[in-house]
PDB file of C-alpha atoms in Angstrom:
ATOM      1  CA  GLN F   1       0.000   0.000   0.000  1.00 79.00           C
ATOM      2  CA  VAL F   2       2.861   2.365   0.865  1.00 88.00           C
ATOM      3  CA  GLN F   3       6.118   2.496  -1.051  1.00 92.00           C
ATOM      4  CA  LEU F   4       9.223   4.240   0.287  1.00 95.00           C
ATOM      5  CA  VAL F   5      12.394   5.184  -1.582  1.00 96.00           C
ATOM      6  CA  GLU F   6      15.471   6.549   0.188  1.00 97.00           C
ATOM      7  CA  SER F   7      18.118   8.647  -1.521  1.00 97.00           C
ATOM      8  CA  GLY F   8      21.049  10.880  -0.671  1.00 98.00           C
ATOM      9  CA  GLY F   9      23.471   8.388   0.799  1.00 98.00           C
ATOM     10  CA  GLY F  10      27.103   8.246  -0.189  1.00 98.00           C
ATOM     11  CA  LEU F  11      30.678   8.656   0.958  1.00 98.00           C
ATOM     12  CA  VAL F  12      31.659  11.644   3.059  1.00 98.00           C
ATOM     13  CA  GLN F  13      34.693  12.651   5.092  1.00 98.00           C
ATOM     14  CA  ALA F  14      34.450  12.860   8.870  1.00 98.00           C
ATOM     15  CA  GLY F  15      33.051  16.218   9.883  1.00 98.00           C
ATOM     16  CA  GLY F  16      31.041  16.544   6.711  1.00 98.00           C
ATOM     17  CA  SER F  17      27.316  16.571   6.042  1.00 98.00           C
ATOM     18  CA  LEU F  18      24.712  14.683   4.046  1.00 98.00           C
ATOM     19  CA  ARG F  19      20.976  15.010   3.577  1.00 98.00           C
ATOM     20  CA  LEU F  20      18.880  11.886   3.152  1.00 98.00           C
ATOM     21  CA  SER F  21      15.450  11.930   1.547  1.00 98.00           C
ATOM     22  CA  CYS F  22      12.568   9.480   1.760  1.00 97.00           C
ATOM     23  CA  ALA F  23       9.849   9.741  -0.859  1.00 95.00           C
ATOM     24  CA  ALA F  24       6.550   8.094   0.041  1.00 91.00           C
ATOM     25  CA  SER F  25       3.620   7.099  -2.129  1.00 88.00           C
ATOM     26  CA  GLY F  26       0.394   5.144  -1.829  1.00 76.00           C
ATOM     27  CA  ARG F  27      -1.414   6.923   1.008  1.00 68.00           C
ATOM     28  CA  THR F  28      -1.921  10.351   2.489  1.00 68.00           C
ATOM     29  CA  PHE F  29       1.504  11.389   3.739  1.00 72.00           C
ATOM     30  CA  SER F  30       0.272  13.930   6.258  1.00 76.00           C
ATOM     31  CA  ASN F  31      -1.249  11.238   8.486  1.00 83.00           C
ATOM     32  CA  TYR F  32       1.902   9.083   8.766  1.00 86.00           C
ATOM     33  CA  GLY F  33       4.297   8.829  11.629  1.00 91.00           C
ATOM     34  CA  MET F  34       7.764   8.381  10.145  1.00 94.00           C
ATOM     35  CA  GLY F  35      11.254   7.501  11.258  1.00 96.00           C
ATOM     36  CA  TRP F  36      14.835   6.869  10.231  1.00 98.00           C
ATOM     37  CA  PHE F  37      16.686   3.757  11.360  1.00 98.00           C
ATOM     38  CA  ARG F  38      20.195   2.566  10.622  1.00 98.00           C
ATOM     39  CA  GLN F  39      21.992  -0.758  10.627  1.00 98.00           C
ATOM     40  CA  ALA F  40      25.668  -1.596  10.309  1.00 95.00           C
ATOM     41  CA  PRO F  41      26.900  -5.104   9.390  1.00 90.00           C
ATOM     42  CA  GLY F  42      26.658  -7.441  12.373  1.00 93.00           C
ATOM     43  CA  LYS F  43      24.709  -4.933  14.458  1.00 95.00           C
ATOM     44  CA  GLU F  44      21.039  -4.519  15.291  1.00 95.00           C
ATOM     45  CA  ARG F  45      18.835  -1.998  13.579  1.00 96.00           C
ATOM     46  CA  ALA F  46      18.515   1.124  15.712  1.00 97.00           C
ATOM     47  CA  VAL F  47      16.440   4.264  15.591  1.00 97.00           C
ATOM     48  CA  VAL F  48      18.048   7.499  14.470  1.00 98.00           C
ATOM     49  CA  ALA F  49      15.115   9.913  14.585  1.00 98.00           C
ATOM     50  CA  ALA F  50      11.341   9.974  14.273  1.00 96.00           C
ATOM     51  CA  ILE F  51       8.677  12.543  13.496  1.00 95.00           C
ATOM     52  CA  SER F  52       4.930  12.450  14.105  1.00 92.00           C
ATOM     53  CA  SER F  53       2.164  13.598  11.799  1.00 88.00           C
ATOM     54  CA  GLY F  54       2.027  16.769  13.888  1.00 87.00           C
ATOM     55  CA  GLY F  55       5.757  17.433  13.654  1.00 91.00           C
ATOM     56  CA  SER F  56       6.882  16.260  17.088  1.00 93.00           C
ATOM     57  CA  THR F  57      10.382  14.777  16.944  1.00 95.00           C
ATOM     58  CA  TYR F  58      12.459  12.150  18.691  1.00 96.00           C
ATOM     59  CA  TYR F  59      16.233  11.683  18.421  1.00 97.00           C
ATOM     60  CA  ALA F  60      18.594   8.980  19.520  1.00 97.00           C
ATOM     61  CA  ALA F  61      21.077  10.317  22.045  1.00 97.00           C
ATOM     62  CA  SER F  62      23.968   9.562  19.704  1.00 97.00           C
ATOM     63  CA  VAL F  63      22.699  11.956  17.023  1.00 98.00           C
ATOM     64  CA  LYS F  64      20.886  14.632  19.007  1.00 97.00           C
ATOM     65  CA  GLY F  65      22.307  18.032  18.173  1.00 98.00           C
ATOM     66  CA  ARG F  66      23.904  16.774  14.952  1.00 98.00           C
ATOM     67  CA  PHE F  67      20.968  15.418  12.934  1.00 98.00           C
ATOM     68  CA  THR F  68      17.670  17.072  12.079  1.00 98.00           C
ATOM     69  CA  ILE F  69      14.555  15.250  10.900  1.00 98.00           C
ATOM     70  CA  SER F  70      11.896  17.094   8.931  1.00 97.00           C
ATOM     71  CA  ARG F  71       9.003  16.448   6.592  1.00 94.00           C
ATOM     72  CA  ASP F  72       7.382  18.193   3.658  1.00 92.00           C
ATOM     73  CA  ASN F  73       3.832  16.905   3.425  1.00 88.00           C
ATOM     74  CA  ALA F  74       3.176  18.689   0.133  1.00 87.00           C
ATOM     75  CA  LYS F  75       6.012  16.682  -1.443  1.00 91.00           C
ATOM     76  CA  ASN F  76       5.310  13.426   0.439  1.00 90.00           C
ATOM     77  CA  THR F  77       8.946  13.489   1.506  1.00 94.00           C
ATOM     78  CA  MET F  78      10.855  13.133   4.769  1.00 95.00           C
ATOM     79  CA  TYR F  79      14.424  14.332   5.269  1.00 97.00           C
ATOM     80  CA  LEU F  80      17.327  13.663   7.570  1.00 98.00           C
ATOM     81  CA  LYS F  81      20.002  16.342   7.632  1.00 98.00           C
ATOM     82  CA  MET F  82      23.194  14.914   9.089  1.00 98.00           C
ATOM     83  CA  ASN F  83      25.968  17.232  10.239  1.00 98.00           C
ATOM     84  CA  SER F  84      29.308  16.574  11.934  1.00 98.00           C
ATOM     85  CA  LEU F  85      29.376  13.014  10.655  1.00 98.00           C
ATOM     86  CA  ASN F  86      31.835  10.551  12.147  1.00 97.00           C
ATOM     87  CA  PRO F  87      32.787   6.960  11.228  1.00 97.00           C
ATOM     88  CA  GLU F  88      30.351   5.458  13.768  1.00 96.00           C
ATOM     89  CA  ASP F  89      27.531   6.913  11.659  1.00 98.00           C
ATOM     90  CA  THR F  90      28.455   4.512   8.850  1.00 98.00           C
ATOM     91  CA  ALA F  91      25.449   2.259   8.180  1.00 98.00           C
ATOM     92  CA  VAL F  92      22.574   1.538   5.858  1.00 98.00           C
ATOM     93  CA  TYR F  93      19.860   4.068   6.622  1.00 98.00           C
ATOM     94  CA  TYR F  94      16.220   3.022   6.318  1.00 98.00           C
ATOM     95  CA  CYS F  95      13.065   5.069   6.066  1.00 97.00           C
ATOM     96  CA  ALA F  96      10.033   3.704   7.933  1.00 96.00           C
ATOM     97  CA  VAL F  97       6.393   4.750   8.288  1.00 93.00           C
ATOM     98  CA  ARG F  98       3.378   3.698  10.286  1.00 90.00           C
ATOM     99  CA  SER F  99      -0.255   4.126   9.343  1.00 84.00           C
ATOM    100  CA  THR F 100      -1.054   6.377  12.301  1.00 81.00           C
ATOM    101  CA  GLY F 101       0.411   9.699  13.293  1.00 77.00           C
ATOM    102  CA  TRP F 102       2.642   8.581  16.149  1.00 78.00           C
ATOM    103  CA  ALA F 103       3.932   5.464  17.860  1.00 76.00           C
ATOM    104  CA  SER F 104       3.904   4.847  21.595  1.00 83.00           C
ATOM    105  CA  ARG F 105       7.490   3.634  21.265  1.00 90.00           C
ATOM    106  CA  PRO F 106       8.945   5.456  18.226  1.00 91.00           C
ATOM    107  CA  PHE F 107      12.378   3.930  18.864  1.00 93.00           C
ATOM    108  CA  MET F 108      11.094   0.387  18.203  1.00 94.00           C
ATOM    109  CA  PRO F 109      11.220  -0.993  14.637  1.00 94.00           C
ATOM    110  CA  THR F 110       8.116  -3.089  15.344  1.00 94.00           C
ATOM    111  CA  GLU F 111       6.038   0.086  15.618  1.00 93.00           C
ATOM    112  CA  TYR F 112       6.415   0.713  11.878  1.00 94.00           C
ATOM    113  CA  ASP F 113       4.436  -0.851   9.056  1.00 93.00           C
ATOM    114  CA  TYR F 114       6.445  -0.040   5.916  1.00 94.00           C
ATOM    115  CA  TRP F 115      10.142   0.164   5.115  1.00 96.00           C
ATOM    116  CA  GLY F 116      12.300   1.414   2.299  1.00 97.00           C
ATOM    117  CA  ARG F 117      15.173  -0.571   0.824  1.00 97.00           C
ATOM    118  CA  GLY F 118      17.842   1.570   2.474  1.00 97.00           C
ATOM    119  CA  THR F 119      20.644   3.871   1.401  1.00 98.00           C
ATOM    120  CA  GLN F 120      24.302   3.440   2.318  1.00 98.00           C
ATOM    121  CA  VAL F 121      26.103   6.143   4.277  1.00 98.00           C
ATOM    122  CA  THR F 122      29.858   5.759   4.660  1.00 98.00           C
ATOM    123  CA  VAL F 123      31.953   8.198   6.693  1.00 98.00           C
ATOM    124  CA  SER F 124      35.714   8.045   6.262  1.00 97.00           C
ATOM    125  CA  SER F 125      38.237   8.969   8.945  1.00 93.00           C
TER     126      SER F 125
END
């Protein structure tokens, strides 16, 4: 019902910045709660940031102050601006949505109904 496509990943030097985008289709974007997760090889998938239908945000402690999540409902697109990147940020980044505006536990992958295929972010030393 919902399709998600991430873009904007790539290779960046430590201290640099990237902006990820997640384009959604299939349902009314404005009513979705959305989030970004990341997963490195051999590690569990972990939340990066989340945003409710009303614009409330949640950030993992490791990225708070460096990353900014936002959404443009008119474009059916969510963004993740990543500043001051370091090698521990290297991972595949996934866009996720749920069919309601917010999750009781936005940090839990099981709260989300749809996932994109991921985009690779690599930060060099």
